[in-house]
Amino acid sequence: MLALIAAGSVFFPGVFLLSKQALKHRMGWSEGDAAVVSTRLVSSIQAIMASSAGFVIVSSCRDVMEDRHWLTNTYILFATPYFAYDIYAMFLCYRHKLQVKGHGEDGGVRSMGAAVAGYLRQELLMVLHHIFMVAFCFPASLFWRQGKGDYFQGILFLAEFSTPFVSLGKVLIQHTLLHKVNGVLMLLTFFGCRVLLFPYLYYAYSRYASIPVYAVPLVAPWQCNLGAALLWPLQLYWFTLICRGALRLFTRRPLKQQPIQN
Protein backbone atom coordinates (compact mmCIF):
# COMPACT_ATOMS: atom_id res chain seq x y z
CA MET A 1 0.00 0.00 0.00
CA LEU A 2 2.64 2.55 1.06
CA ALA A 3 4.84 1.56 -1.87
CA LEU A 4 2.11 2.46 -4.38
CA ILE A 5 1.39 5.77 -2.66
CA ALA A 6 5.12 6.54 -2.65
CA ALA A 7 5.38 5.60 -6.33
CA GLY A 8 2.57 8.02 -7.21
CA SER A 9 4.13 10.71 -5.04
CA VAL A 10 7.34 10.41 -7.07
CA PHE A 11 5.87 9.73 -10.52
CA PHE A 12 3.58 12.73 -11.03
CA PRO A 13 5.91 15.47 -9.70
CA GLY A 14 8.81 13.69 -11.43
CA VAL A 15 7.14 13.78 -14.85
CA PHE A 16 6.26 17.42 -14.26
CA LEU A 17 9.86 18.38 -13.44
CA LEU A 18 11.34 16.36 -16.31
CA SER A 19 8.89 17.86 -18.79
CA LYS A 20 9.47 21.40 -17.53
CA GLN A 21 13.23 21.07 -17.73
CA ALA A 22 13.05 19.56 -21.22
CA LEU A 23 10.83 22.38 -22.49
CA LYS A 24 13.10 25.01 -20.96
CA HIS A 25 16.45 23.65 -22.10
CA ARG A 26 15.57 21.91 -25.37
CA MET A 27 12.79 24.19 -26.61
CA GLY A 28 13.94 27.44 -25.03
CA TRP A 29 10.61 28.06 -23.31
CA SER A 30 10.18 30.37 -20.34
CA GLU A 31 9.77 28.96 -16.83
CA GLY A 32 6.09 29.87 -16.74
CA ASP A 33 5.12 28.48 -20.16
CA ALA A 34 7.03 25.27 -19.46
CA ALA A 35 5.25 24.87 -16.12
CA VAL A 36 1.80 25.40 -17.66
CA VAL A 37 2.30 22.89 -20.47
CA SER A 38 3.95 20.38 -18.13
CA THR A 39 0.96 20.63 -15.79
CA ARG A 40 -1.36 19.91 -18.70
CA LEU A 41 0.83 17.00 -19.78
CA VAL A 42 0.79 15.36 -16.36
CA SER A 43 -2.99 15.83 -16.12
CA SER A 44 -3.41 14.15 -19.48
CA ILE A 45 -1.10 11.26 -18.56
CA GLN A 46 -3.01 10.67 -15.34
CA ALA A 47 -6.31 10.82 -17.22
CA ILE A 48 -5.16 8.32 -19.85
CA MET A 49 -3.93 5.95 -17.16
CA ALA A 50 -7.16 6.28 -15.16
CA SER A 51 -9.49 5.84 -18.12
CA SER A 52 -7.43 2.88 -19.38
CA ALA A 53 -7.65 1.25 -15.96
CA GLY A 54 -11.37 1.99 -15.89
CA PHE A 55 -11.92 0.36 -19.28
CA VAL A 56 -10.06 -2.79 -18.20
CA ILE A 57 -11.98 -3.00 -14.93
CA VAL A 58 -15.42 -2.37 -16.44
CA SER A 59 -14.88 -4.84 -19.27
CA SER A 60 -13.70 -7.49 -16.80
CA CYS A 61 -16.54 -7.27 -14.26
CA ARG A 62 -19.65 -9.26 -15.13
CA ASP A 63 -21.22 -8.89 -11.70
CA VAL A 64 -21.29 -5.15 -10.96
CA MET A 65 -21.11 -5.69 -7.20
CA GLU A 66 -19.19 -8.90 -6.52
CA ASP A 67 -16.54 -9.15 -9.28
CA ARG A 68 -13.12 -7.78 -8.39
CA HIS A 69 -10.08 -6.66 -10.38
CA TRP A 70 -6.60 -6.07 -8.99
CA LEU A 71 -6.25 -2.77 -10.87
CA THR A 72 -8.99 -1.11 -8.82
CA ASN A 73 -7.26 -0.66 -5.48
CA THR A 74 -3.85 -0.52 -7.13
CA TYR A 75 -4.70 2.56 -9.17
CA ILE A 76 -6.56 4.23 -6.30
CA LEU A 77 -3.39 4.05 -4.19
CA PHE A 78 -1.11 5.13 -7.05
CA ALA A 79 -3.25 8.05 -8.26
CA THR A 80 -4.27 9.62 -4.94
CA PRO A 81 -1.02 11.66 -4.59
CA TYR A 82 -1.78 13.23 -7.97
CA PHE A 83 -4.48 15.43 -6.45
CA ALA A 84 -2.11 16.85 -3.83
CA TYR A 85 0.55 17.48 -6.50
CA ASP A 86 -1.97 19.12 -8.83
CA ILE A 87 -2.99 21.72 -6.24
CA TYR A 88 0.61 22.98 -6.19
CA ALA A 89 1.03 22.69 -9.97
CA MET A 90 -2.10 24.77 -10.54
CA PHE A 91 -0.70 27.40 -8.20
CA LEU A 92 2.45 27.61 -10.33
CA CYS A 93 0.26 28.16 -13.38
CA TYR A 94 -1.67 30.88 -11.57
CA ARG A 95 1.58 32.69 -10.65
CA HIS A 96 2.67 32.52 -14.26
CA LYS A 97 -0.60 34.12 -15.33
CA LEU A 98 0.00 36.95 -12.84
CA GLN A 99 3.48 37.51 -14.22
CA VAL A 100 2.17 37.61 -17.80
CA LYS A 101 -0.32 40.27 -16.71
CA GLY A 102 2.42 42.25 -14.96
CA HIS A 103 1.36 41.45 -11.39
CA GLY A 104 3.97 38.83 -10.57
CA GLU A 105 7.26 38.95 -8.76
CA ASP A 106 8.89 41.02 -11.49
CA GLY A 107 6.51 43.89 -10.78
CA GLY A 108 6.81 43.50 -7.05
CA VAL A 109 3.08 44.04 -6.65
CA ARG A 110 1.98 40.80 -5.02
CA SER A 111 3.58 38.91 -2.18
CA MET A 112 3.46 35.14 -1.96
CA GLY A 113 0.64 35.36 0.57
CA ALA A 114 -1.42 37.56 -1.72
CA ALA A 115 -0.76 35.20 -4.63
CA VAL A 116 -1.95 32.21 -2.57
CA ALA A 117 -5.07 34.11 -1.51
CA GLY A 118 -5.83 35.09 -5.10
CA TYR A 119 -5.23 31.53 -6.26
CA LEU A 120 -7.63 30.14 -3.67
CA ARG A 121 -10.29 32.66 -4.64
CA GLN A 122 -10.03 31.82 -8.32
CA GLU A 123 -9.59 28.05 -8.04
CA LEU A 124 -11.51 27.39 -4.82
CA LEU A 125 -13.86 24.82 -6.31
CA MET A 126 -11.04 22.87 -7.94
CA VAL A 127 -8.95 22.94 -4.74
CA LEU A 128 -11.93 21.78 -2.67
CA HIS A 129 -12.60 19.07 -5.25
CA HIS A 130 -9.04 17.78 -4.96
CA ILE A 131 -9.11 17.88 -1.16
CA PHE A 132 -12.43 16.00 -1.18
CA MET A 133 -10.95 13.36 -3.49
CA VAL A 134 -8.11 12.70 -1.02
CA ALA A 135 -9.97 13.14 2.28
CA PHE A 136 -13.25 11.40 1.38
CA CYS A 137 -13.13 9.51 -1.92
CA PHE A 138 -9.83 7.79 -1.12
CA PRO A 139 -11.03 6.08 2.10
CA ALA A 140 -14.49 5.51 0.64
CA SER A 141 -13.08 3.77 -2.43
CA LEU A 142 -10.38 1.82 -0.64
CA PHE A 143 -11.94 0.87 2.70
CA TRP A 144 -15.60 1.75 3.16
CA ARG A 145 -16.94 -0.13 0.15
CA GLN A 146 -15.42 -3.34 1.59
CA GLY A 147 -14.33 -4.78 -1.72
CA LYS A 148 -17.71 -4.37 -3.38
CA GLY A 149 -18.47 -2.61 -6.65
CA ASP A 150 -15.20 -2.63 -8.59
CA TYR A 151 -17.34 -2.12 -11.70
CA PHE A 152 -18.63 1.20 -10.37
CA GLN A 153 -15.13 2.28 -9.41
CA GLY A 154 -14.04 1.54 -12.96
CA ILE A 155 -16.85 3.74 -14.27
CA LEU A 156 -15.58 6.54 -12.03
CA PHE A 157 -12.10 6.12 -13.50
CA LEU A 158 -13.59 6.51 -16.99
CA ALA A 159 -14.69 10.03 -16.04
CA GLU A 160 -11.09 11.08 -16.65
CA PHE A 161 -11.45 10.37 -20.38
CA SER A 162 -12.49 13.98 -20.93
CA THR A 163 -9.47 15.49 -19.14
CA PRO A 164 -6.95 15.41 -22.05
CA PHE A 165 -9.35 17.48 -24.16
CA VAL A 166 -9.76 19.99 -21.32
CA SER A 167 -5.96 20.22 -21.02
CA LEU A 168 -5.44 20.56 -24.76
CA GLY A 169 -7.99 23.35 -24.90
CA LYS A 170 -5.66 25.69 -23.01
CA VAL A 171 -2.62 24.72 -25.12
CA LEU A 172 -4.28 24.88 -28.56
CA ILE A 173 -5.86 28.29 -27.99
CA GLN A 174 -3.47 29.81 -30.55
CA HIS A 175 -4.54 27.36 -33.28
CA THR A 176 -8.10 28.22 -34.28
CA LEU A 177 -9.12 25.09 -36.21
CA LEU A 178 -7.54 22.58 -33.83
CA HIS A 179 -8.96 24.52 -30.89
CA LYS A 180 -12.47 24.27 -32.33
CA VAL A 181 -12.17 20.55 -33.06
CA ASN A 182 -10.83 19.95 -29.58
CA GLY A 183 -13.63 22.10 -28.15
CA VAL A 184 -16.28 19.88 -29.73
CA LEU A 185 -14.55 16.73 -28.44
CA MET A 186 -14.23 18.27 -24.98
CA LEU A 187 -17.93 19.14 -24.92
CA LEU A 188 -19.00 15.65 -25.97
CA THR A 189 -16.63 13.71 -23.73
CA PHE A 190 -17.30 15.87 -20.68
CA PHE A 191 -21.05 15.44 -21.12
CA GLY A 192 -20.80 11.70 -21.68
CA CYS A 193 -18.14 10.88 -19.09
CA ARG A 194 -18.98 13.34 -16.31
CA VAL A 195 -22.48 14.80 -16.61
CA LEU A 196 -24.11 11.42 -17.36
CA LEU A 197 -21.78 9.55 -15.01
CA PHE A 198 -23.76 9.70 -11.77
CA PRO A 199 -27.20 9.07 -13.31
CA TYR A 200 -25.70 6.02 -15.02
CA LEU A 201 -24.25 4.71 -11.74
CA TYR A 202 -27.70 4.81 -10.15
CA TYR A 203 -29.30 3.32 -13.27
CA ALA A 204 -26.78 0.45 -13.38
CA TYR A 205 -27.40 -0.42 -9.74
CA SER A 206 -31.17 -0.25 -10.23
CA ARG A 207 -30.86 -2.87 -12.97
CA TYR A 208 -28.62 -5.03 -10.78
CA ALA A 209 -30.97 -4.86 -7.79
CA SER A 210 -34.17 -4.91 -9.90
CA ILE A 211 -35.53 -1.78 -8.24
CA PRO A 212 -36.66 1.58 -9.66
CA VAL A 213 -33.96 4.20 -10.14
CA TYR A 214 -35.65 6.55 -7.68
CA ALA A 215 -35.35 3.88 -4.96
CA VAL A 216 -31.57 3.50 -5.32
CA PRO A 217 -30.66 6.44 -3.03
CA LEU A 218 -32.74 4.80 -0.31
CA VAL A 219 -30.65 1.62 -0.33
CA ALA A 220 -27.25 2.91 -1.48
CA PRO A 221 -24.54 3.49 1.18
CA TRP A 222 -24.52 7.04 2.52
CA GLN A 223 -20.96 7.53 1.23
CA CYS A 224 -22.18 6.97 -2.33
CA ASN A 225 -25.06 9.40 -1.95
CA LEU A 226 -22.85 12.04 -0.33
CA GLY A 227 -20.18 11.72 -3.01
CA ALA A 228 -22.75 12.01 -5.79
CA ALA A 229 -24.51 14.93 -4.08
CA LEU A 230 -21.26 16.90 -3.86
CA LEU A 231 -19.49 15.91 -7.07
CA TRP A 232 -22.33 15.85 -9.61
CA PRO A 233 -23.29 19.54 -9.14
CA LEU A 234 -19.64 20.43 -9.72
CA GLN A 235 -19.67 18.55 -13.02
CA LEU A 236 -22.87 20.34 -14.03
CA TYR A 237 -21.35 23.72 -13.14
CA TRP A 238 -18.14 23.04 -15.05
CA PHE A 239 -20.17 21.78 -18.01
CA THR A 240 -22.08 25.08 -18.15
CA LEU A 241 -18.73 26.89 -18.23
CA ILE A 242 -17.57 24.66 -21.08
CA CYS A 243 -20.79 25.38 -22.98
CA ARG A 244 -20.29 29.13 -22.52
CA GLY A 245 -16.70 28.81 -23.69
CA ALA A 246 -17.80 26.81 -26.73
CA LEU A 247 -20.40 29.45 -27.58
CA ARG A 248 -17.74 32.19 -27.42
CA LEU A 249 -15.33 30.07 -29.42
CA PHE A 250 -17.71 29.58 -32.34
CA THR A 251 -19.10 33.12 -32.38
CA ARG A 252 -16.02 35.30 -31.95
CA ARG A 253 -13.35 36.29 -34.43
CA PRO A 254 -9.97 34.49 -34.32
CA LEU A 255 -7.63 35.85 -31.66
CA LYS A 256 -4.07 36.92 -32.18
CA GLN A 257 -1.35 34.75 -30.67
CA GLN A 258 -0.82 35.24 -26.97
CA PRO A 259 1.31 33.67 -24.24
CA ILE A 260 0.15 30.32 -22.84
CA GLN A 261 -1.92 30.82 -19.71
CA ASN A 262 -3.59 28.54 -17.22
mmCIF file with all atom_site columns, N, CA, C and O in Angstrom, residues 111-141:
data_model
loop_
_atom_site.group_PDB
_atom_site.id
_atom_site.type_symbol
_atom_site.label_atom_id
_atom_site.label_alt_id
_atom_site.label_comp_id
_atom_site.label_asym_id
_atom_site.label_entity_id
_atom_site.label_seq_id
_atom_site.pdbx_PDB_ins_code
_atom_site.Cartn_x
_atom_site.Cartn_y
_atom_site.Cartn_z
_atom_site.occupancy
_atom_site.B_iso_or_equiv
_atom_site.pdbx_formal_charge
_atom_site.auth_seq_id
_atom_site.auth_comp_id
_atom_site.auth_asym_id
_atom_site.auth_atom_id
_atom_site.pdbx_PDB_model_num
ATOM 1   N N  . SER A 1 111 ? 2.770   39.800 -2.988 1.00 0.00 ? 111 SER A N  1
ATOM 2   C CA . SER A 1 111 ? 3.576   38.908 -2.177 1.00 0.00 ? 111 SER A CA 1
ATOM 3   C C  . SER A 1 111 ? 3.099   37.482 -2.386 1.00 0.00 ? 111 SER A C  1
ATOM 4   O O  . SER A 1 111 ? 2.066   37.232 -3.001 1.00 0.00 ? 111 SER A O  1
ATOM 5   N N  . MET A 1 112 ? 3.856   36.539 -1.848 1.00 0.00 ? 112 MET A N  1
ATOM 6   C CA . MET A 1 112 ? 3.458   35.141 -1.962 1.00 0.00 ? 112 MET A CA 1
ATOM 7   C C  . MET A 1 112 ? 2.114   34.907 -1.294 1.00 0.00 ? 112 MET A C  1
ATOM 8   O O  . MET A 1 112 ? 1.256   34.192 -1.812 1.00 0.00 ? 112 MET A O  1
ATOM 9   N N  . GLY A 1 113 ? 1.910   35.529 -0.121 1.00 0.00 ? 113 GLY A N  1
ATOM 10  C CA . GLY A 1 113 ? 0.639   35.364 0.567  1.00 0.00 ? 113 GLY A CA 1
ATOM 11  C C  . GLY A 1 113 ? -0.535  35.868 -0.242 1.00 0.00 ? 113 GLY A C  1
ATOM 12  O O  . GLY A 1 113 ? -1.603  35.240 -0.289 1.00 0.00 ? 113 GLY A O  1
ATOM 13  N N  . ALA A 1 114 ? -0.350  37.011 -0.895 1.00 0.00 ? 114 ALA A N  1
ATOM 14  C CA . ALA A 1 114 ? -1.416  37.564 -1.724 1.00 0.00 ? 114 ALA A CA 1
ATOM 15  C C  . ALA A 1 114 ? -1.670  36.673 -2.940 1.00 0.00 ? 114 ALA A C  1
ATOM 16  O O  . ALA A 1 114 ? -2.818  36.512 -3.370 1.00 0.00 ? 114 ALA A O  1
ATOM 17  N N  . ALA A 1 115 ? -0.608  36.093 -3.484 1.00 0.00 ? 115 ALA A N  1
ATOM 18  C CA . ALA A 1 115 ? -0.760  35.201 -4.630 1.00 0.00 ? 115 ALA A CA 1
ATOM 19  C C  . ALA A 1 115 ? -1.533  33.947 -4.232 1.00 0.00 ? 115 ALA A C  1
ATOM 20  O O  . ALA A 1 115 ? -2.409  33.479 -4.968 1.00 0.00 ? 115 ALA A O  1
ATOM 21  N N  . VAL A 1 116 ? -1.222  33.389 -3.051 1.00 0.00 ? 116 VAL A N  1
ATOM 22  C CA . VAL A 1 116 ? -1.948  32.215 -2.569 1.00 0.00 ? 116 VAL A CA 1
ATOM 23  C C  . VAL A 1 116 ? -3.418  32.546 -2.354 1.00 0.00 ? 116 VAL A C  1
ATOM 24  O O  . VAL A 1 116 ? -4.308  31.772 -2.733 1.00 0.00 ? 116 VAL A O  1
ATOM 25  N N  . ALA A 1 117 ? -3.681  33.711 -1.753 1.00 0.00 ? 117 ALA A N  1
ATOM 26  C CA . ALA A 1 117 ? -5.065  34.113 -1.512 1.00 0.00 ? 117 ALA A CA 1
ATOM 27  C C  . ALA A 1 117 ? -5.828  34.287 -2.829 1.00 0.00 ? 117 ALA A C  1
ATOM 28  O O  . ALA A 1 117 ? -6.980  33.850 -2.967 1.00 0.00 ? 117 ALA A O  1
ATOM 29  N N  . GLY A 1 118 ? -5.192  34.926 -3.800 1.00 0.00 ? 118 GLY A N  1
ATOM 30  C CA . GLY A 1 118 ? -5.832  35.094 -5.104 1.00 0.00 ? 118 GLY A CA 1
ATOM 31  C C  . GLY A 1 118 ? -6.066  33.771 -5.800 1.00 0.00 ? 118 GLY A C  1
ATOM 32  O O  . GLY A 1 118 ? -7.108  33.556 -6.435 1.00 0.00 ? 118 GLY A O  1
ATOM 33  N N  . TYR A 1 119 ? -5.096  32.866 -5.674 1.00 0.00 ? 119 TYR A N  1
ATOM 34  C CA . TYR A 1 119 ? -5.234  31.527 -6.261 1.00 0.00 ? 119 TYR A CA 1
ATOM 35  C C  . TYR A 1 119 ? -6.414  30.780 -5.651 1.00 0.00 ? 119 TYR A C  1
ATOM 36  O O  . TYR A 1 119 ? -7.215  30.171 -6.371 1.00 0.00 ? 119 TYR A O  1
ATOM 37  N N  . LEU A 1 120 ? -6.536  30.831 -4.337 1.00 0.00 ? 120 LEU A N  1
ATOM 38  C CA . LEU A 1 120 ? -7.631  30.136 -3.673 1.00 0.00 ? 120 LEU A CA 1
ATOM 39  C C  . LEU A 1 120 ? -8.978  30.736 -4.037 1.00 0.00 ? 120 LEU A C  1
ATOM 40  O O  . LEU A 1 120 ? -9.976  30.020 -4.158 1.00 0.00 ? 120 LEU A O  1
ATOM 41  N N  . ARG A 1 121 ? -9.031  32.047 -4.221 1.00 0.00 ? 121 ARG A N  1
ATOM 42  C CA . ARG A 1 121 ? -10.291 32.662 -4.640 1.00 0.00 ? 121 ARG A CA 1
ATOM 43  C C  . ARG A 1 121 ? -10.687 32.207 -6.043 1.00 0.00 ? 121 ARG A C  1
ATOM 44  O O  . ARG A 1 121 ? -11.854 31.937 -6.313 1.00 0.00 ? 121 ARG A O  1
ATOM 45  N N  . GLN A 1 122 ? -9.722  32.158 -6.926 1.00 0.00 ? 122 GLN A N  1
ATOM 46  C CA . GLN A 1 122 ? -10.031 31.818 -8.318 1.00 0.00 ? 122 GLN A CA 1
ATOM 47  C C  . GLN A 1 122 ? -10.275 30.331 -8.517 1.00 0.00 ? 122 GLN A C  1
ATOM 48  O O  . GLN A 1 122 ? -11.143 29.940 -9.312 1.00 0.00 ? 122 GLN A O  1
ATOM 49  N N  . GLU A 1 123 ? -9.523  29.497 -7.824 1.00 0.00 ? 123 GLU A N  1
ATOM 50  C CA . GLU A 1 123 ? -9.585  28.047 -8.037 1.00 0.00 ? 123 GLU A CA 1
ATOM 51  C C  . GLU A 1 123 ? -10.171 27.312 -6.839 1.00 0.00 ? 123 GLU A C  1
ATOM 52  O O  . GLU A 1 123 ? -9.858  26.142 -6.620 1.00 0.00 ? 123 GLU A O  1
ATOM 53  N N  . LEU A 1 124 ? -11.014 27.990 -6.065 1.00 0.00 ? 124 LEU A N  1
ATOM 54  C CA . LEU A 1 124 ? -11.513 27.395 -4.821 1.00 0.00 ? 124 LEU A CA 1
ATOM 55  C C  . LEU A 1 124 ? -12.238 26.078 -5.071 1.00 0.00 ? 124 LEU A C  1
ATOM 56  O O  . LEU A 1 124 ? -12.016 25.093 -4.346 1.00 0.00 ? 124 LEU A O  1
ATOM 57  N N  . LEU A 1 125 ? -13.104 26.036 -6.065 1.00 0.00 ? 125 LEU A N  1
ATOM 58  C CA . LEU A 1 125 ? -13.860 24.818 -6.312 1.00 0.00 ? 125 LEU A CA 1
ATOM 59  C C  . LEU A 1 125 ? -12.950 23.657 -6.687 1.00 0.00 ? 125 LEU A C  1
ATOM 60  O O  . LEU A 1 125 ? -13.143 22.525 -6.226 1.00 0.00 ? 125 LEU A O  1
ATOM 61  N N  . MET A 1 126 ? -11.947 23.932 -7.528 1.00 0.00 ? 126 MET A N  1
ATOM 62  C CA . MET A 1 126 ? -11.042 22.866 -7.935 1.00 0.00 ? 126 MET A CA 1
ATOM 63  C C  . MET A 1 126 ? -10.193 22.387 -6.757 1.00 0.00 ? 126 MET A C  1
ATOM 64  O O  . MET A 1 126 ? -9.958  21.176 -6.593 1.00 0.00 ? 126 MET A O  1
ATOM 65  N N  . VAL A 1 127 ? -9.731  23.325 -5.916 1.00 0.00 ? 127 VAL A N  1
ATOM 66  C CA . VAL A 1 127 ? -8.946  22.941 -4.744 1.00 0.00 ? 127 VAL A CA 1
ATOM 67  C C  . VAL A 1 127 ? -9.793  22.117 -3.790 1.00 0.00 ? 127 VAL A C  1
ATOM 68  O O  . VAL A 1 127 ? -9.345  21.074 -3.277 1.00 0.00 ? 127 VAL A O  1
ATOM 69  N N  . LEU A 1 128 ? -11.035 22.541 -3.544 1.00 0.00 ? 128 LEU A N  1
ATOM 70  C CA . LEU A 1 128 ? -11.925 21.776 -2.669 1.00 0.00 ? 128 LEU A CA 1
ATOM 71  C C  . LEU A 1 128 ? -12.233 20.401 -3.263 1.00 0.00 ? 128 LEU A C  1
ATOM 72  O O  . LEU A 1 128 ? -12.324 19.405 -2.532 1.00 0.00 ? 128 LEU A O  1
ATOM 73  N N  . HIS A 1 129 ? -12.384 20.348 -4.578 1.00 0.00 ? 129 HIS A N  1
ATOM 74  C CA . HIS A 1 129 ? -12.599 19.066 -5.253 1.00 0.00 ? 129 HIS A CA 1
ATOM 75  C C  . HIS A 1 129 ? -11.433 18.130 -5.002 1.00 0.00 ? 129 HIS A C  1
ATOM 76  O O  . HIS A 1 129 ? -11.613 16.951 -4.650 1.00 0.00 ? 129 HIS A O  1
ATOM 77  N N  . HIS A 1 130 ? -10.219 18.618 -5.154 1.00 0.00 ? 130 HIS A N  1
ATOM 78  C CA . HIS A 1 130 ? -9.041  17.780 -4.961 1.00 0.00 ? 130 HIS A CA 1
ATOM 79  C C  . HIS A 1 130 ? -8.908  17.333 -3.503 1.00 0.00 ? 130 HIS A C  1
ATOM 80  O O  . HIS A 1 130 ? -8.550  16.176 -3.229 1.00 0.00 ? 130 HIS A O  1
ATOM 81  N N  . ILE A 1 131 ? -9.173  18.242 -2.575 1.00 0.00 ? 131 ILE A N  1
ATOM 82  C CA . ILE A 1 131 ? -9.112  17.880 -1.155 1.00 0.00 ? 131 ILE A CA 1
ATOM 83  C C  . ILE A 1 131 ? -10.164 16.819 -0.835 1.00 0.00 ? 131 ILE A C  1
ATOM 84  O O  . ILE A 1 131 ? -9.905  15.856 -0.097 1.00 0.00 ? 131 ILE A O  1
ATOM 85  N N  . PHE A 1 132 ? -11.349 16.979 -1.402 1.00 0.00 ? 132 PHE A N  1
ATOM 86  C CA . PHE A 1 132 ? -12.426 15.998 -1.182 1.00 0.00 ? 132 PHE A CA 1
ATOM 87  C C  . PHE A 1 132 ? -12.036 14.635 -1.746 1.00 0.00 ? 132 PHE A C  1
ATOM 88  O O  . PHE A 1 132 ? -12.335 13.592 -1.141 1.00 0.00 ? 132 PHE A O  1
ATOM 89  N N  . MET A 1 133 ? -11.375 14.627 -2.887 1.00 0.00 ? 133 MET A N  1
ATOM 90  C CA . MET A 1 133 ? -10.946 13.359 -3.485 1.00 0.00 ? 133 MET A CA 1
ATOM 91  C C  . MET A 1 133 ? -9.988  12.614 -2.565 1.00 0.00 ? 133 MET A C  1
ATOM 92  O O  . MET A 1 133 ? -10.056 11.379 -2.450 1.00 0.00 ? 133 MET A O  1
ATOM 93  N N  . VAL A 1 134 ? -9.091  13.338 -1.908 1.00 0.00 ? 134 VAL A N  1
ATOM 94  C CA . VAL A 1 134 ? -8.113  12.702 -1.024 1.00 0.00 ? 134 VAL A CA 1
ATOM 95  C C  . VAL A 1 134 ? -8.733  12.362 0.331  1.00 0.00 ? 134 VAL A C  1
ATOM 96  O O  . VAL A 1 134 ? -8.552  11.249 0.848  1.00 0.00 ? 134 VAL A O  1
ATOM 97  N N  . ALA A 1 135 ? -9.472  13.304 0.908  1.00 0.00 ? 135 ALA A N  1
ATOM 98  C CA . ALA A 1 135 ? -9.970  13.141 2.278  1.00 0.00 ? 135 ALA A CA 1
ATOM 99  C C  . ALA A 1 135 ? -11.192 12.229 2.366  1.00 0.00 ? 135 ALA A C  1
ATOM 100 O O  . ALA A 1 135 ? -11.381 11.556 3.386  1.00 0.00 ? 135 ALA A O  1
ATOM 101 N N  . PHE A 1 136 ? -12.022 12.194 1.320  1.00 0.00 ? 136 PHE A N  1
ATOM 102 C CA . PHE A 1 136 ? -13.248 11.400 1.384  1.00 0.00 ? 136 PHE A CA 1
ATOM 103 C C  . PHE A 1 136 ? -13.262 10.249 0.381  1.00 0.00 ? 136 PHE A C  1
ATOM 104 O O  . PHE A 1 136 ? -13.496 9.095  0.752  1.00 0.00 ? 136 PHE A O  1
ATOM 105 N N  . CYS A 1 137 ? -13.014 10.543 -0.889 1.00 0.00 ? 137 CYS A N  1
ATOM 106 C CA . CYS A 1 137 ? -13.132 9.508  -1.919 1.00 0.00 ? 137 CYS A CA 1
ATOM 107 C C  . CYS A 1 137 ? -12.072 8.421  -1.767 1.00 0.00 ? 137 CYS A C  1
ATOM 108 O O  . CYS A 1 137 ? -12.343 7.245  -2.060 1.00 0.00 ? 137 CYS A O  1
ATOM 109 N N  . PHE A 1 138 ? -10.882 8.794  -1.314 1.00 0.00 ? 138 PHE A N  1
ATOM 110 C CA . PHE A 1 138 ? -9.832  7.793  -1.125 1.00 0.00 ? 138 PHE A CA 1
ATOM 111 C C  . PHE A 1 138 ? -10.235 6.742  -0.089 1.00 0.00 ? 138 PHE A C  1
ATOM 112 O O  . PHE A 1 138 ? -10.247 5.542  -0.391 1.00 0.00 ? 138 PHE A O  1
ATOM 113 N N  . PRO A 1 139 ? -10.606 7.120  1.148  1.00 0.00 ? 139 PRO A N  1
ATOM 114 C CA . PRO A 1 139 ? -11.028 6.083  2.102  1.00 0.00 ? 139 PRO A CA 1
ATOM 115 C C  . PRO A 1 139 ? -12.325 5.392  1.695  1.00 0.00 ? 139 PRO A C  1
ATOM 116 O O  . PRO A 1 139 ? -12.501 4.199  1.951  1.00 0.00 ? 139 PRO A O  1
ATOM 117 N N  . ALA A 1 140 ? -13.241 6.136  1.068  1.00 0.00 ? 140 ALA A N  1
ATOM 118 C CA . ALA A 1 140 ? -14.495 5.509  0.641  1.00 0.00 ? 140 ALA A CA 1
ATOM 119 C C  . ALA A 1 140 ? -14.239 4.430  -0.398 1.00 0.00 ? 140 ALA A C  1
ATOM 120 O O  . ALA A 1 140 ? -14.824 3.344  -0.348 1.00 0.00 ? 140 ALA A O  1
ATOM 121 N N  . SER A 1 141 ? -13.349 4.718  -1.352 1.00 0.00 ? 141 SER A N  1
ATOM 122 C CA . SER A 1 141 ? -13.076 3.768  -2.433 1.00 0.00 ? 141 SER A CA 1
ATOM 123 C C  . SER A 1 141 ? -12.218 2.600  -1.969 1.00 0.00 ? 141 SER A C  1
ATOM 124 O O  . SER A 1 141 ? -12.378 1.476  -2.451 1.00 0.00 ? 141 SER A O  1
#
